[in-house]
Short mmCIF file of N, CA and C in Angstrom, two decimals:
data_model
loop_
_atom_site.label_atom_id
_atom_site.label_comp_id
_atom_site.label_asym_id
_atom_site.label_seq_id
_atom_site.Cartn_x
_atom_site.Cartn_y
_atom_site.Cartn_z
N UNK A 38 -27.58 -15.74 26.40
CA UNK A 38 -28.15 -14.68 25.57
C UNK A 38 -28.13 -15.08 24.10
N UNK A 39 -29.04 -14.81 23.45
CA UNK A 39 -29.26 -14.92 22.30
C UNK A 39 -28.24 -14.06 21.20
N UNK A 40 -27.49 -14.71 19.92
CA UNK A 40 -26.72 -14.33 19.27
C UNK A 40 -27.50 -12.75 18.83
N UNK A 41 -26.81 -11.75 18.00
CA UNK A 41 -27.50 -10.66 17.80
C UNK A 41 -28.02 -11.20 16.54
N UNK A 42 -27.85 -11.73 15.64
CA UNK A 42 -28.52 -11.54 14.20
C UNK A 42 -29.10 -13.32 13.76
N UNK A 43 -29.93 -13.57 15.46
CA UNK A 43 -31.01 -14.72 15.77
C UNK A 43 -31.82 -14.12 16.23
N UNK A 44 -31.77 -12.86 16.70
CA UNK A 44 -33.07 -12.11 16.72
C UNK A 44 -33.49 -11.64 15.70
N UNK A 45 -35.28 -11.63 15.64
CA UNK A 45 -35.61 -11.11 14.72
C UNK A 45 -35.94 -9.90 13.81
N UNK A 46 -35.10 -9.41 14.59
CA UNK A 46 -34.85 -8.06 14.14
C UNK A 46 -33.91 -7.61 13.07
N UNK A 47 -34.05 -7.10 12.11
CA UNK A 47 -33.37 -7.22 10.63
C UNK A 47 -31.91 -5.73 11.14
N UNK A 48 -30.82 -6.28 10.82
CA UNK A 48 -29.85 -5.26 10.93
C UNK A 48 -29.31 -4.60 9.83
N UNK A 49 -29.40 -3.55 9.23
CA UNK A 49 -29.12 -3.51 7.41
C UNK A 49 -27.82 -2.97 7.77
N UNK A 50 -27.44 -1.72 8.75
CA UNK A 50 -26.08 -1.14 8.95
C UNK A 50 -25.30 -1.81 9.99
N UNK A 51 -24.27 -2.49 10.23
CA UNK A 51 -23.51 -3.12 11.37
C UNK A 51 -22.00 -2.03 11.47
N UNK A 52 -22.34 -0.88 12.32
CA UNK A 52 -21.64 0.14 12.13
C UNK A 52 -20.69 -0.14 13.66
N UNK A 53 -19.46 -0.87 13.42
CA UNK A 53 -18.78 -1.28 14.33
C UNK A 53 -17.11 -0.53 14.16
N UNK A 54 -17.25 1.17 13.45
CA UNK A 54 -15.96 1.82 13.44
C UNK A 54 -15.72 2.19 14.68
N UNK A 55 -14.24 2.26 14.64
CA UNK A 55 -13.69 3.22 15.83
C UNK A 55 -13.73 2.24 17.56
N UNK A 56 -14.15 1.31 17.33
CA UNK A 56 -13.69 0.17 18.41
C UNK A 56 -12.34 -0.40 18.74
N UNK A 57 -11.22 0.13 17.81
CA UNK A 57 -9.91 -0.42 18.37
C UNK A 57 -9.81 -1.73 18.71
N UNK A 58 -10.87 -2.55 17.77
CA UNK A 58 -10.89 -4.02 18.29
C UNK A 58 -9.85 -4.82 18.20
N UNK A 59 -9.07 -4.37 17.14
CA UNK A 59 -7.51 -5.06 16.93
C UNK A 59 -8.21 -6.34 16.48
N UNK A 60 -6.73 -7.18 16.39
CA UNK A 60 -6.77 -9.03 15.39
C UNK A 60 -7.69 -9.71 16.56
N UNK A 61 -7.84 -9.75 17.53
CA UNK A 61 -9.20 -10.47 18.81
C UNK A 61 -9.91 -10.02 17.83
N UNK A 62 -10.65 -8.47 18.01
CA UNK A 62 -11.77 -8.16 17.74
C UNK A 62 -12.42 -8.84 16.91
N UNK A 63 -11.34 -8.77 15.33
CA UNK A 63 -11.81 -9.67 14.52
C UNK A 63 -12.13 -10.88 14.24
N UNK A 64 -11.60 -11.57 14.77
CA UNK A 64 -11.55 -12.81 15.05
C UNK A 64 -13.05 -13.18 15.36
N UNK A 65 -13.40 -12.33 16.68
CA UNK A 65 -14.89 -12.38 17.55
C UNK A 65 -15.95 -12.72 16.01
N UNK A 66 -15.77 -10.74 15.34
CA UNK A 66 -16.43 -10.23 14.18
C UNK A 66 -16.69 -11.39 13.20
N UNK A 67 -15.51 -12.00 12.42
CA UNK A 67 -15.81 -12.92 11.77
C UNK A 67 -16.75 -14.18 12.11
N UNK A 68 -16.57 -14.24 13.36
CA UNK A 68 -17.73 -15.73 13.29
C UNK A 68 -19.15 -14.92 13.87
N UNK A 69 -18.86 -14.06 13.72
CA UNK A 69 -20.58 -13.09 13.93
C UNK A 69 -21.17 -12.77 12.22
N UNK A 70 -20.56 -12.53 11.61
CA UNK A 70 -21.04 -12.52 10.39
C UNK A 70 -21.39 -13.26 8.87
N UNK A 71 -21.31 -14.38 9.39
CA UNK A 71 -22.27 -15.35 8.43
C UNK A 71 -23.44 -15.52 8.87
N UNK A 72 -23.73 -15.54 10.24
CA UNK A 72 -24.85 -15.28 10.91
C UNK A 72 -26.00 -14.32 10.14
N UNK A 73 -25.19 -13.24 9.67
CA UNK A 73 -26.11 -11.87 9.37
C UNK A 73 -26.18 -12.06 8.16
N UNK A 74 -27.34 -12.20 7.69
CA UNK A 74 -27.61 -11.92 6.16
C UNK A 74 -28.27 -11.10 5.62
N UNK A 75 -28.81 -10.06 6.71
CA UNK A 75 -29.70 -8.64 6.27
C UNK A 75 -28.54 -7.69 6.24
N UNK A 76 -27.26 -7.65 6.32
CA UNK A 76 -26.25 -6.91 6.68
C UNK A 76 -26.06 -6.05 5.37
N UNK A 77 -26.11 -5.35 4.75
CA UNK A 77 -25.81 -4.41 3.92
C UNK A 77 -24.41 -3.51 3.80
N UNK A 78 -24.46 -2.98 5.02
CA UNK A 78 -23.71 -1.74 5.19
C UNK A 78 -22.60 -2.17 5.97
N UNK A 79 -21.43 -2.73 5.97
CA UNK A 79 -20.32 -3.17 7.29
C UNK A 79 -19.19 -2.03 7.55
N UNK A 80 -19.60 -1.97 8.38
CA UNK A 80 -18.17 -0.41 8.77
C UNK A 80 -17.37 -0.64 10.04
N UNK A 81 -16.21 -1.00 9.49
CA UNK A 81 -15.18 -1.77 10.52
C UNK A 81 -14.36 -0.84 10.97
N UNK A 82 -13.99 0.72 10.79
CA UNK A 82 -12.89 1.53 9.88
C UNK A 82 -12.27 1.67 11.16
N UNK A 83 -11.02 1.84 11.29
CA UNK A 83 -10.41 2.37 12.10
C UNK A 83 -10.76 1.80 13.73
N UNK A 84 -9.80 0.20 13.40
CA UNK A 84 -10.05 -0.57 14.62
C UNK A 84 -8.63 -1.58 14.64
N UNK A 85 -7.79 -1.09 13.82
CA UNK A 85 -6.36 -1.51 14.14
C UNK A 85 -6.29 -2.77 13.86
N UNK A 86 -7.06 -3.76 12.73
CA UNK A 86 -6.94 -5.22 12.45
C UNK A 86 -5.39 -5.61 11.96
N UNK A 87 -4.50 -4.82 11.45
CA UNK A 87 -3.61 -5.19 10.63
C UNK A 87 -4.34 -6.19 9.60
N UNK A 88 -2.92 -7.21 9.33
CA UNK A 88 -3.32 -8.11 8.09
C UNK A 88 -3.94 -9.06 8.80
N UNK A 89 -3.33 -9.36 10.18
CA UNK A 89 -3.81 -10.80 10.13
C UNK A 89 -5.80 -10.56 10.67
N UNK A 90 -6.22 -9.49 11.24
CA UNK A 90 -7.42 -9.37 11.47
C UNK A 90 -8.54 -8.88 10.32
N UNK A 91 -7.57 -8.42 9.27
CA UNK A 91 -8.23 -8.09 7.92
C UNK A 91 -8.21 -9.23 7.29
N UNK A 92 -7.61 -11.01 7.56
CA UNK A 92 -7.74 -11.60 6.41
C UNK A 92 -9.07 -12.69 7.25
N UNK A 93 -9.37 -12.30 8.60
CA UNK A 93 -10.19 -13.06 9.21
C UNK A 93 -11.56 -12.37 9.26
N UNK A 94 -11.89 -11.11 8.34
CA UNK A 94 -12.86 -10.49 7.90
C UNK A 94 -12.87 -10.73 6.40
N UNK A 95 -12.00 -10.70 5.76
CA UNK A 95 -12.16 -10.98 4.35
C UNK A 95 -12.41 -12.83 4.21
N UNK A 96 -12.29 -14.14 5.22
CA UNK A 96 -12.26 -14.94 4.91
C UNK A 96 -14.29 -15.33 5.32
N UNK A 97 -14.68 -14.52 6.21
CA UNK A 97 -16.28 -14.52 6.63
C UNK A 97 -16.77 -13.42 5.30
N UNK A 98 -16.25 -12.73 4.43
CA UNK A 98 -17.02 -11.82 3.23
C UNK A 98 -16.99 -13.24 1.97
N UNK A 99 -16.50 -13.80 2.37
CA UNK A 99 -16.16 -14.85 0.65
C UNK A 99 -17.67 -15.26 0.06
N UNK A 100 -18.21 -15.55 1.44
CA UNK A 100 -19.47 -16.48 1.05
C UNK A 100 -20.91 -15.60 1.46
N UNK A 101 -20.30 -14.37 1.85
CA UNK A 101 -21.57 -13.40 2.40
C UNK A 101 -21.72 -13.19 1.33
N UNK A 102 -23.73 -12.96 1.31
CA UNK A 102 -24.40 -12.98 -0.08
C UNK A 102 -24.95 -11.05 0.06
N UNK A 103 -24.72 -10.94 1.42
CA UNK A 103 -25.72 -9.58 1.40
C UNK A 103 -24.86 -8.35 1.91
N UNK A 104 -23.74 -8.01 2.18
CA UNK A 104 -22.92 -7.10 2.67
C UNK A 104 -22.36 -6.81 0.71
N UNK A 105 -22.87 -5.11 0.72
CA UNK A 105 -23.03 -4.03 -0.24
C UNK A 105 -21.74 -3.06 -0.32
N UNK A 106 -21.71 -2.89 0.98
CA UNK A 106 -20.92 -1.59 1.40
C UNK A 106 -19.66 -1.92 2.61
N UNK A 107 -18.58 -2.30 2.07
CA UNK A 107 -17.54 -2.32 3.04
C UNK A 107 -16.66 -1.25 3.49
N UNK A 108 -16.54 -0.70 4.90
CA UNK A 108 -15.35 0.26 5.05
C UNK A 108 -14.25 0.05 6.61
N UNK A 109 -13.13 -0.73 5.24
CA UNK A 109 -11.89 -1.24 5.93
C UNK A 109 -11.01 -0.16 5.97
N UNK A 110 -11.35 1.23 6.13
CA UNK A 110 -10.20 2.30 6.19
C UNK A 110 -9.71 2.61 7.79
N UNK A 111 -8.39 2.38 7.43
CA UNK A 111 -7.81 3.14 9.09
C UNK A 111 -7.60 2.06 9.49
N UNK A 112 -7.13 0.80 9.03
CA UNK A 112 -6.75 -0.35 9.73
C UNK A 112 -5.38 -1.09 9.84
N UNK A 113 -4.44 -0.04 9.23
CA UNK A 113 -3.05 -0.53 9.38
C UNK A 113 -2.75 -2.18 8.28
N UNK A 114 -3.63 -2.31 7.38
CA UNK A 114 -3.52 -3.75 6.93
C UNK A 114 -2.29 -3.90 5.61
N UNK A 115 -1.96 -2.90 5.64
CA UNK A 115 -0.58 -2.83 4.76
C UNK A 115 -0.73 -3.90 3.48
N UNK A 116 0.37 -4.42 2.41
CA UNK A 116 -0.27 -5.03 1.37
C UNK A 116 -0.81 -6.40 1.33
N UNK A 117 -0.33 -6.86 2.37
CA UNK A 117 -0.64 -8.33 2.87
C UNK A 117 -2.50 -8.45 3.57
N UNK A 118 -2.76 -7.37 4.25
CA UNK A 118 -4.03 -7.27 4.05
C UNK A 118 -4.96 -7.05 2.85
N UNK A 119 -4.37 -6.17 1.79
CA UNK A 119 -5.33 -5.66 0.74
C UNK A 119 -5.03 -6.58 0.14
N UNK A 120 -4.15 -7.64 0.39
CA UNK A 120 -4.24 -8.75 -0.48
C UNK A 120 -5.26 -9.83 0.03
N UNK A 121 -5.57 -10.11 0.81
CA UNK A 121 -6.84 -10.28 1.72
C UNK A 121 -8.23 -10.07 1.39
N UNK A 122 -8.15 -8.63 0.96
CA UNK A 122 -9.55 -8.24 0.55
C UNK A 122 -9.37 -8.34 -1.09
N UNK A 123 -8.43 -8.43 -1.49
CA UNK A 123 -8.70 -8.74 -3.27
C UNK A 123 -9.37 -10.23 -3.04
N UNK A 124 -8.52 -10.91 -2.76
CA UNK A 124 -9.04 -12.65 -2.57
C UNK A 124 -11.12 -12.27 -2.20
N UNK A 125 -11.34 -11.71 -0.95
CA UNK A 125 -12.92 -11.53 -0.93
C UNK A 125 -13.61 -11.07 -2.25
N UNK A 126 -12.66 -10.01 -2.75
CA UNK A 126 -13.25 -9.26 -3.61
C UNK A 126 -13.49 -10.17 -4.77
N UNK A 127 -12.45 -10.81 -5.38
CA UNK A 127 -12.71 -11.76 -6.21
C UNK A 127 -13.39 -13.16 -6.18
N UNK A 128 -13.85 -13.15 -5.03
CA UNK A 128 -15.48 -13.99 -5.17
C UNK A 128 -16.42 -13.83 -4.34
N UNK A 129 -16.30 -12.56 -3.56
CA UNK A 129 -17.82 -12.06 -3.13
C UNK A 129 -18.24 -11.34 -4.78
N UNK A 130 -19.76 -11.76 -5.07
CA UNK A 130 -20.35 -10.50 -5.81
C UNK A 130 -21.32 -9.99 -5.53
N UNK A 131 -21.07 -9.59 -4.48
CA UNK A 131 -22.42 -8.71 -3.36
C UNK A 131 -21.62 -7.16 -3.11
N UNK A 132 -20.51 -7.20 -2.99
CA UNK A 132 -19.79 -5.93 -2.67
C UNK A 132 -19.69 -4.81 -4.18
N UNK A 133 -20.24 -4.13 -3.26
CA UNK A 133 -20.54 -2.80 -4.38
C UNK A 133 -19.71 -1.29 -4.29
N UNK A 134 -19.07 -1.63 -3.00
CA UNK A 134 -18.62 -0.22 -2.74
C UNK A 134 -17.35 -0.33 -1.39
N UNK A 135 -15.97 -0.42 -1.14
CA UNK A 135 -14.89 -0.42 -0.48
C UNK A 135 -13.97 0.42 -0.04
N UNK A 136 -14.24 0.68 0.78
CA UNK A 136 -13.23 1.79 1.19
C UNK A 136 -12.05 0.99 2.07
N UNK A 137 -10.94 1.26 1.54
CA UNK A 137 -9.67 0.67 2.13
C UNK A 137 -8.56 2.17 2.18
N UNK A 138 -9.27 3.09 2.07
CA UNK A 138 -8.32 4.42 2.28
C UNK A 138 -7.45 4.43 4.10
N UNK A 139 -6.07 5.02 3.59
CA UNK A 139 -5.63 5.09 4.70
C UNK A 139 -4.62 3.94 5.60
N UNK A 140 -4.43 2.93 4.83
CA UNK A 140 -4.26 1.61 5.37
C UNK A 140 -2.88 1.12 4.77
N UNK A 141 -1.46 1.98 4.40
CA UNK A 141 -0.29 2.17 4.22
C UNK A 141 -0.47 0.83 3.08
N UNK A 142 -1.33 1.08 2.12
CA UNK A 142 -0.97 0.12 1.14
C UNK A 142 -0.40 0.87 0.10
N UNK A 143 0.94 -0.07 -0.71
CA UNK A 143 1.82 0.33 -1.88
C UNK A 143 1.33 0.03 -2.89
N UNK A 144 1.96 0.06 -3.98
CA UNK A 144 1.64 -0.56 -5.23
C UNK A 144 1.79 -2.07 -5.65
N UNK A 145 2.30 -2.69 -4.40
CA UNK A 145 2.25 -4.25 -4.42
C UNK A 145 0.66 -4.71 -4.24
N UNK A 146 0.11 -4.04 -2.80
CA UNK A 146 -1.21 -3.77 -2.99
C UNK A 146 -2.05 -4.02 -4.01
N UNK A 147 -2.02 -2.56 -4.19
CA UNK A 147 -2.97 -1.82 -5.87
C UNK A 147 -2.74 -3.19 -6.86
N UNK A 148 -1.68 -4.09 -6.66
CA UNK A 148 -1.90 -4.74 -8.23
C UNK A 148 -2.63 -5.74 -7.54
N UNK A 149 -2.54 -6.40 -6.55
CA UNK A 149 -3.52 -7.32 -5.87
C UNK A 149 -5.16 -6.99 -6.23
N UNK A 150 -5.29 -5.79 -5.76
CA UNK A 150 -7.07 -4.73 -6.05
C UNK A 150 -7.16 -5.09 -7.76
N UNK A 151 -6.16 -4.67 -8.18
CA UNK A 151 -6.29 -4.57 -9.50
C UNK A 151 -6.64 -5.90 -10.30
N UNK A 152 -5.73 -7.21 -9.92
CA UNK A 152 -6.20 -8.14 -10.29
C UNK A 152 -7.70 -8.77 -10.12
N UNK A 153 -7.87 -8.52 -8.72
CA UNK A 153 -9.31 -8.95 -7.99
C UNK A 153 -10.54 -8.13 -9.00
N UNK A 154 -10.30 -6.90 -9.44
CA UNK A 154 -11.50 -6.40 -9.62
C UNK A 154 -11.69 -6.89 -11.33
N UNK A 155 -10.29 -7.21 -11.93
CA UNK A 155 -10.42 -8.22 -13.60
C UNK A 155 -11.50 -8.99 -13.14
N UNK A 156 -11.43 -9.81 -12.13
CA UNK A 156 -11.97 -11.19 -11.90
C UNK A 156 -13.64 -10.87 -11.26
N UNK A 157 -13.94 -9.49 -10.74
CA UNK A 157 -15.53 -9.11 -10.18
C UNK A 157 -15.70 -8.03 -10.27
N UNK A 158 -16.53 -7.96 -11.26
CA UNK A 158 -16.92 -6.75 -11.87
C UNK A 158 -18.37 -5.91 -11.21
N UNK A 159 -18.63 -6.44 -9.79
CA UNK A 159 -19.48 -6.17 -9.31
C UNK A 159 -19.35 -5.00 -8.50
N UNK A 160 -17.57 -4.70 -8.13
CA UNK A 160 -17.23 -3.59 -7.52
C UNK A 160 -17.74 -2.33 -8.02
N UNK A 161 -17.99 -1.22 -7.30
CA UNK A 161 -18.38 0.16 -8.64
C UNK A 161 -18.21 1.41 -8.04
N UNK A 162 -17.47 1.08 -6.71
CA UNK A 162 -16.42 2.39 -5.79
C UNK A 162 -15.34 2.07 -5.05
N UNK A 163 -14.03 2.34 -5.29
CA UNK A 163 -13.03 1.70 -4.47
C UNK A 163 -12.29 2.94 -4.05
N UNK A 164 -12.03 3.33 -2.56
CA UNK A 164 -11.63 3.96 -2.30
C UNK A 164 -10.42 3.97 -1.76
N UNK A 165 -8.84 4.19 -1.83
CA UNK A 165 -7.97 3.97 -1.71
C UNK A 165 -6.61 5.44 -0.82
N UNK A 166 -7.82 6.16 -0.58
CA UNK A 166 -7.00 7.77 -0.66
C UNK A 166 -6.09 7.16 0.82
N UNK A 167 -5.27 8.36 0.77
CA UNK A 167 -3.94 8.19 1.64
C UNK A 167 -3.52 7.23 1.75
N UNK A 168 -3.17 6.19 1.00
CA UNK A 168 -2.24 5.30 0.89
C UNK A 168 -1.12 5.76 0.34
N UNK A 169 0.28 4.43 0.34
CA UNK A 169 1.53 4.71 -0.07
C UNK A 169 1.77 4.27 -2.00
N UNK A 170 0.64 4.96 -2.46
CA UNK A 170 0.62 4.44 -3.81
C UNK A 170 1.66 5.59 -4.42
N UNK A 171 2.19 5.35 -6.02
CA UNK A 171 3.13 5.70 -6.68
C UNK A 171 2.02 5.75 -7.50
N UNK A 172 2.36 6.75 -8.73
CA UNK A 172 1.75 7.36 -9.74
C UNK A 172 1.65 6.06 -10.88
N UNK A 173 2.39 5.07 -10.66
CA UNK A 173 2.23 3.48 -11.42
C UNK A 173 1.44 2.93 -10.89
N UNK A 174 1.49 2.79 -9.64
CA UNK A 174 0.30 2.03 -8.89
C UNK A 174 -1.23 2.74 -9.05
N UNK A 175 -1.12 4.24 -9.01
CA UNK A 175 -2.36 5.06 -9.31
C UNK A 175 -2.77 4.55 -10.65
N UNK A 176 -2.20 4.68 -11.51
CA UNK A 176 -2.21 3.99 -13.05
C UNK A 176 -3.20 3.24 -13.12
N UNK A 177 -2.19 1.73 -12.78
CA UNK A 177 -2.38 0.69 -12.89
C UNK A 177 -4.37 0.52 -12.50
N UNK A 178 -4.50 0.86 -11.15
CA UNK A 178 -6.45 1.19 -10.65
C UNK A 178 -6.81 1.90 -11.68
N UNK A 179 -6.65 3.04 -12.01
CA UNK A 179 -7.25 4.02 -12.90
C UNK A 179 -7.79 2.78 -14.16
N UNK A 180 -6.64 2.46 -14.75
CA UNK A 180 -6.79 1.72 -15.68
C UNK A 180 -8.25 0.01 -15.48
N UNK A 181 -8.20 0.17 -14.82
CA UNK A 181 -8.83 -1.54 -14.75
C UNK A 181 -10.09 -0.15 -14.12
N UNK A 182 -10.39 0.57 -13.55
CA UNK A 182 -11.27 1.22 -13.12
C UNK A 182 -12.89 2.01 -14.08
N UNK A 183 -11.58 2.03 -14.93
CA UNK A 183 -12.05 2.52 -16.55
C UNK A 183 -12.86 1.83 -17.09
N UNK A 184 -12.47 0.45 -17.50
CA UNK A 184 -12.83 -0.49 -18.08
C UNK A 184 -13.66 -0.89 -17.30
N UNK A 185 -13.82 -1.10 -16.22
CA UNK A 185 -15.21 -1.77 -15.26
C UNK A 185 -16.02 -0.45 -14.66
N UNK A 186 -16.16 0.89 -14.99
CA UNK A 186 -16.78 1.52 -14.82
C UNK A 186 -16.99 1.41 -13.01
N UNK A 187 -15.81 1.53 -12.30
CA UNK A 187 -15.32 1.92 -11.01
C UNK A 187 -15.02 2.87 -10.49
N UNK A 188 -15.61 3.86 -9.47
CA UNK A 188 -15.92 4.92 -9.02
C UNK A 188 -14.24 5.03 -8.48
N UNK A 189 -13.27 5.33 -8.57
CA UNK A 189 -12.15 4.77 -8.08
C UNK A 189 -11.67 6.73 -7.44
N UNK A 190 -11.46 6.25 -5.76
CA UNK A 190 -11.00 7.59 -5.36
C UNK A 190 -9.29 7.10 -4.57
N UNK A 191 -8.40 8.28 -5.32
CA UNK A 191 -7.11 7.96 -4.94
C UNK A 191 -6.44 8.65 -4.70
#
């Protein structure tokens, strides 16, 4: 059978939440998505990657030119994951919009996000709600959020 995104059929949303795919899943996911370059919209949310399946989605976003809209919420990736997606974040500049709400990240986290988004200013919504952030760690986003004119929900 033919890969999905070798057909010629253009995919703009790859809406793959709520599959419980766990660190396999991802694994699969990642070598499916360099493939896709009409991909726009990626919605992974709530499929139990932890870190190590969040850093094998953030290591296939580095070089993706066309994924807009990421939503990594509900994935258990704690700070070792969101450290994962800072690294994407700081050299994809295609990503426009992230949702990582929900995903027991601290303020070890947040300074990871925080550094990544100094370095790509292409981000311009980061969503972070129900995490284990501290009113320093809230800060700290607010602050760099400001300055890059980042839709920042916390």
């Amino acid at each position: 059978p033919k890969h999905p995104c070798n057909m010629r059929t253009s995919m703009v949303e790859a809406m793959f939440g709520g599959r419980q795919m766990e660190s396999v899943g991802a694994i699969i996911f990642s070598a499916f998505l360099p493939r896709c370059h009409d991909v726009l919209d990626l919605d992974l949310k709530d499929n139990c990657f932890y870190a190590e399946g969040t850093d094998r989605v953030a290591v296939a976003l580095l070089n993706n030119k066309s994924v807009t809209r990421l939503d990594l919420s509900r994935n258990q990736m704690e700070n070792e994951g969101a450290g994962h997606v800072a690294l994407a974040i700081e050299t994809n500049k295609s990503l426009t919009k992230i949702n990582l709400s929900s995903n027991e990240i601290d303020d070890l986290g947040a300074q990871r996000l925080v550094n990544a988004m100094k370095e790509n200013k292409t981000v311009k919504s980061l969503d972070v709600r129900g995490n284990a952030l501290s009113d320093s760690g809230k800060d700290d986003l607010r602050r760099v959020a400001l300055v890059h004119k980042v839709n920042l929900l916390y």
